[in-house]
PDB file of C-alpha atoms in Angstrom:
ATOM      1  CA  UNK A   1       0.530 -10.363  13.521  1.00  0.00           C
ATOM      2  CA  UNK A   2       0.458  -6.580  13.493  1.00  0.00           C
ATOM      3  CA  UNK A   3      -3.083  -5.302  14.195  1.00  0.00           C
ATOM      4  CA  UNK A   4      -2.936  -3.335  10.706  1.00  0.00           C
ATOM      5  CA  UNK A   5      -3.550  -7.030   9.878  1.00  0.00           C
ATOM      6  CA  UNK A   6      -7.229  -6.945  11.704  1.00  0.00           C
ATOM      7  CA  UNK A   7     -10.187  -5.652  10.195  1.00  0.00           C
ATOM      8  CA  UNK A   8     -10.929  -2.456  12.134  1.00  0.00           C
ATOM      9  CA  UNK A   9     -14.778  -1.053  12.292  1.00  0.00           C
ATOM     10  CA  UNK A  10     -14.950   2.312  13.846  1.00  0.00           C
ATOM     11  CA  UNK A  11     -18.823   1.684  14.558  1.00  0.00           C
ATOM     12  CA  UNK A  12     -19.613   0.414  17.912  1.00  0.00           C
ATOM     13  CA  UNK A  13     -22.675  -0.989  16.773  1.00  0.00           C
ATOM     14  CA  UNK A  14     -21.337  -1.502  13.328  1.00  0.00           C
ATOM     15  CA  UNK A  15     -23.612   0.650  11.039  1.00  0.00           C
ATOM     16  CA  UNK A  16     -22.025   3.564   8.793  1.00  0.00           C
ATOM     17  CA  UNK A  17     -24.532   5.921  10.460  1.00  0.00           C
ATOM     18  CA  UNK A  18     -23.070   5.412  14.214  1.00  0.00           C
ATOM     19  CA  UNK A  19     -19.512   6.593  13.284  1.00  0.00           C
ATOM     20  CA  UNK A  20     -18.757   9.441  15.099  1.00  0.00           C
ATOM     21  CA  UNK A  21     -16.801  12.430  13.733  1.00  0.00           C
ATOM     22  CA  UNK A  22     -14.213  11.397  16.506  1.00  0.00           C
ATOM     23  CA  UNK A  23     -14.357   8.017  15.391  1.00  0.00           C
ATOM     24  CA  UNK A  24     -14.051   8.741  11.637  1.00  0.00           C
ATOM     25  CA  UNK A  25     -10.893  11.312  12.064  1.00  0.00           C
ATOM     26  CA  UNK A  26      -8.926   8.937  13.985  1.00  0.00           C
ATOM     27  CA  UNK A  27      -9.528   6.043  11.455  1.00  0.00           C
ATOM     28  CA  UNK A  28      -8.354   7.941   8.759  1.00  0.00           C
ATOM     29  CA  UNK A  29      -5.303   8.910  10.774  1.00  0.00           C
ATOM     30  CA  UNK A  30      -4.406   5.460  10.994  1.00  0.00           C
ATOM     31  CA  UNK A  31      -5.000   4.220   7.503  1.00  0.00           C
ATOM     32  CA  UNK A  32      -2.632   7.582   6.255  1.00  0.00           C
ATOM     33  CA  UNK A  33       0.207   6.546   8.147  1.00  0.00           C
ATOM     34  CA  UNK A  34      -0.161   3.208   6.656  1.00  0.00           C
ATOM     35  CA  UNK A  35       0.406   4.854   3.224  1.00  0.00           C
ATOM     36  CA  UNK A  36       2.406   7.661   4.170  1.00  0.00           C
ATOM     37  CA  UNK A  37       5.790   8.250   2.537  1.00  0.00           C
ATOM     38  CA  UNK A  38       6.624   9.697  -0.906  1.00  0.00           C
ATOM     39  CA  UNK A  39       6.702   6.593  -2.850  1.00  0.00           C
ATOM     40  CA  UNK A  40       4.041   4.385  -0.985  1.00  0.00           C
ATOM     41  CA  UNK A  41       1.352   5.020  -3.212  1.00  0.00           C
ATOM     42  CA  UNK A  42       3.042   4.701  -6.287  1.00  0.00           C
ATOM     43  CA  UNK A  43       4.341   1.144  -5.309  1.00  0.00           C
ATOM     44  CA  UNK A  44       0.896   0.229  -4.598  1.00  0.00           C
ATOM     45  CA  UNK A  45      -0.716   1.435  -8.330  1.00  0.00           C
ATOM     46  CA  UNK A  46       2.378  -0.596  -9.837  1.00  0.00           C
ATOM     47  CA  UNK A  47       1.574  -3.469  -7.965  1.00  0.00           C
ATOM     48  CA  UNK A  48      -2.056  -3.126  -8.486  1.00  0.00           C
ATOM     49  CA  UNK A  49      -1.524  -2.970 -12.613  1.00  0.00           C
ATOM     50  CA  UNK A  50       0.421  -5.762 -12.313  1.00  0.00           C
ATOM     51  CA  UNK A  51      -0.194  -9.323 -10.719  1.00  0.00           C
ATOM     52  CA  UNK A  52       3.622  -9.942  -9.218  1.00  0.00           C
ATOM     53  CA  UNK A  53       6.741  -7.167  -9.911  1.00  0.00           C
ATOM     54  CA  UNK A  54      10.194  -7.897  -9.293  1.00  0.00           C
ATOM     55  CA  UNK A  55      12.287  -5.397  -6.862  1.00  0.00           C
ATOM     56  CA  UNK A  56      13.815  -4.239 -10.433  1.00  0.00           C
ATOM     57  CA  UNK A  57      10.895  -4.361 -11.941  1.00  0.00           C
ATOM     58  CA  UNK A  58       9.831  -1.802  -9.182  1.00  0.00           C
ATOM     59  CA  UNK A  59      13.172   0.210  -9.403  1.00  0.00           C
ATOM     60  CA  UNK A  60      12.751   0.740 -13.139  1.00  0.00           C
ATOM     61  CA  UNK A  61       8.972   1.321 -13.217  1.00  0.00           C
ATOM     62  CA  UNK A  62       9.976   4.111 -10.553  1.00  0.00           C
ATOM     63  CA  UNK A  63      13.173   5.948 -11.560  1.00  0.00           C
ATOM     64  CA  UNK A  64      12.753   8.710  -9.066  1.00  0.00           C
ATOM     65  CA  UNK A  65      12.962   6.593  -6.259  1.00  0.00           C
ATOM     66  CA  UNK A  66      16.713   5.430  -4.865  1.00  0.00           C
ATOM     67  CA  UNK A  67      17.163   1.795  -4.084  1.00  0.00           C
ATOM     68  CA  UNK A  68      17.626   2.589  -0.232  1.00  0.00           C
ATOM     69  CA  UNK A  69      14.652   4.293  -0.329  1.00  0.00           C
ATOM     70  CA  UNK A  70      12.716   1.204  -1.819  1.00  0.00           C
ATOM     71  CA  UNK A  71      13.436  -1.512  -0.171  1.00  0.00           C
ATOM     72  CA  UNK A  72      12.433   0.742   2.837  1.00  0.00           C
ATOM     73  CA  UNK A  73       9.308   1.262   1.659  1.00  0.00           C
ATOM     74  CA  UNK A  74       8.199  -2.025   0.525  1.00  0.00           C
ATOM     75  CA  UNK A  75       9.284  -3.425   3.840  1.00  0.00           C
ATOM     76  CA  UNK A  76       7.384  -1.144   5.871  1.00  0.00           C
ATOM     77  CA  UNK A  77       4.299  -1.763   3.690  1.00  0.00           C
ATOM     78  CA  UNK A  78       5.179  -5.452   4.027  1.00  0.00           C
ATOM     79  CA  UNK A  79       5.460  -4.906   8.101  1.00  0.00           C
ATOM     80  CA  UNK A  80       1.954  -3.193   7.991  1.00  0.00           C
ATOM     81  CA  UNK A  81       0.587  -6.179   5.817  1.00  0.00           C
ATOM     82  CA  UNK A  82      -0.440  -4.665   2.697  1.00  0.00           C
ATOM     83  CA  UNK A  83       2.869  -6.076   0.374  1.00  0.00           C
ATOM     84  CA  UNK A  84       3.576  -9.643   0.474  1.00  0.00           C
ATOM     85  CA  UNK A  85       7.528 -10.249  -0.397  1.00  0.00           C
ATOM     86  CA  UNK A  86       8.592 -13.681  -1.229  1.00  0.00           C
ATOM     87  CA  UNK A  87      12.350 -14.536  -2.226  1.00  0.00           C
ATOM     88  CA  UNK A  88      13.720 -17.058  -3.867  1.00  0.00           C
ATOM     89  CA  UNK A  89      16.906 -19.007  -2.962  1.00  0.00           C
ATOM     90  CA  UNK A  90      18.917 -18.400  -6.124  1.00  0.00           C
ATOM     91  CA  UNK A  91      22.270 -15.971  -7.184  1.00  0.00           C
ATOM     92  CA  UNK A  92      21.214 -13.771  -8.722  1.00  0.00           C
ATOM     93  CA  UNK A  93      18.672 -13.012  -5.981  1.00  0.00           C
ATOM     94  CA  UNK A  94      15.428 -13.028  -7.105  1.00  0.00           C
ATOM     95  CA  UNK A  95      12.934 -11.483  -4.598  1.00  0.00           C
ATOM     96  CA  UNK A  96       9.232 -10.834  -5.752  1.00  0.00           C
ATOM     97  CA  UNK A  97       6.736  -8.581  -4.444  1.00  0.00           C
ATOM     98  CA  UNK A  98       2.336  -8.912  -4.831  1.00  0.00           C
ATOM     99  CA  UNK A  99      -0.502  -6.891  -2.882  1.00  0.00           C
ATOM    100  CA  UNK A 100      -1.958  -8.958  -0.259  1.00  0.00           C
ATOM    101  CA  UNK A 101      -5.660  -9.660  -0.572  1.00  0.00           C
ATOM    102  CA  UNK A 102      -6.062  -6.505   2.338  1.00  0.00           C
ATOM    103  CA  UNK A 103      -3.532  -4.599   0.114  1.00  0.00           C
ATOM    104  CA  UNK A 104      -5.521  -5.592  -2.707  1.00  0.00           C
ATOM    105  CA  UNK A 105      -8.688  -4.390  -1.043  1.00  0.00           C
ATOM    106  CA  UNK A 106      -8.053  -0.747  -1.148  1.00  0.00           C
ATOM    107  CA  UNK A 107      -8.199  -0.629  -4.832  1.00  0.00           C
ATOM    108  CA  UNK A 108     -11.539   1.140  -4.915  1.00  0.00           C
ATOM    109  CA  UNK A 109     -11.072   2.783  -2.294  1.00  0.00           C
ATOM    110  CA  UNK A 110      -7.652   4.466  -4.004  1.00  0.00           C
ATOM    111  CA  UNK A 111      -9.979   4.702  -7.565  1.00  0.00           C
ATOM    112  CA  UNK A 112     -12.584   6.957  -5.243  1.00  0.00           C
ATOM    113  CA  UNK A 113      -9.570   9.290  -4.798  1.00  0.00           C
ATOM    114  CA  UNK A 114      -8.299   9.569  -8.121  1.00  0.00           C
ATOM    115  CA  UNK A 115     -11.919  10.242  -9.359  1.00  0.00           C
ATOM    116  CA  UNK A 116     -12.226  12.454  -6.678  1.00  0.00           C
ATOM    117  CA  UNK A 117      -9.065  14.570  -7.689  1.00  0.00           C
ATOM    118  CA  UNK A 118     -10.238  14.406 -11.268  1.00  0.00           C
ATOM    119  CA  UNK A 119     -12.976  16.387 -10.649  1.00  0.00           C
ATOM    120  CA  UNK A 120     -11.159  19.218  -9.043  1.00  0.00           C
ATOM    121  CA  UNK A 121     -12.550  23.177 -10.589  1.00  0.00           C
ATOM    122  CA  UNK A 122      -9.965  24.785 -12.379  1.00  0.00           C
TER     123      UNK A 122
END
């Protein structure tokens, strides 16, 4: 298992109050380059309106994106545990894609951020 697959606390003693600036800064370094990439985040509100997408599902929800450039996304975001892919043995292929319950977890987190961006002064 990767250890973005571990629950990481940047506390040593495990209360919010403890973190150190240090601390904080290189957590959030790590949890960006989990979601960096151009099209990351986008995957991630798709698959967080919906239950279970397809890969063309995915492709036509995201018409910007090329097909090269999605399937390496999704499997980096697989590798780093936050997409779950699961294929089916069929012609056509038939390959489906779902957050997993970590991936899942940083829904409120990612609704924080859009509320924070809302607020923005003109």
């Amino acid at each position: 298992m990767n250890s973005t697959d571990k629950k990481v606390s940047y506390s040593p003693t495990g209360r919010i109050e403890d973190v150190t600036p240090d601390a904080a800064a290189s957590g959030t370094e790590s949890v960006l380059r989990l979601l960096e990439g151009r099209w990351k985040l986008i995957i991630i509100f798709h698959l967080f309106d919906k239950t279970v997408l397809r890969f063309s599902d995915l492709d036509r929800a995201i018409p910007g994106v090329s097909q090269k450039m999605l399937i390496q996304q999704l499997k980096e975001l697989e590798r780093d545990g936050i997409v779950e892919r699961k294929a089916y043995p069929v012609v056509p292929p038939k390959v489906e894609y779902r957050l997993t319950p970590w991936g899942q977890g940083m829904c409120p987190a990612l609704d924080a951020l859009l509320e924070w961006g809302a607020q923005k002064p003109q």
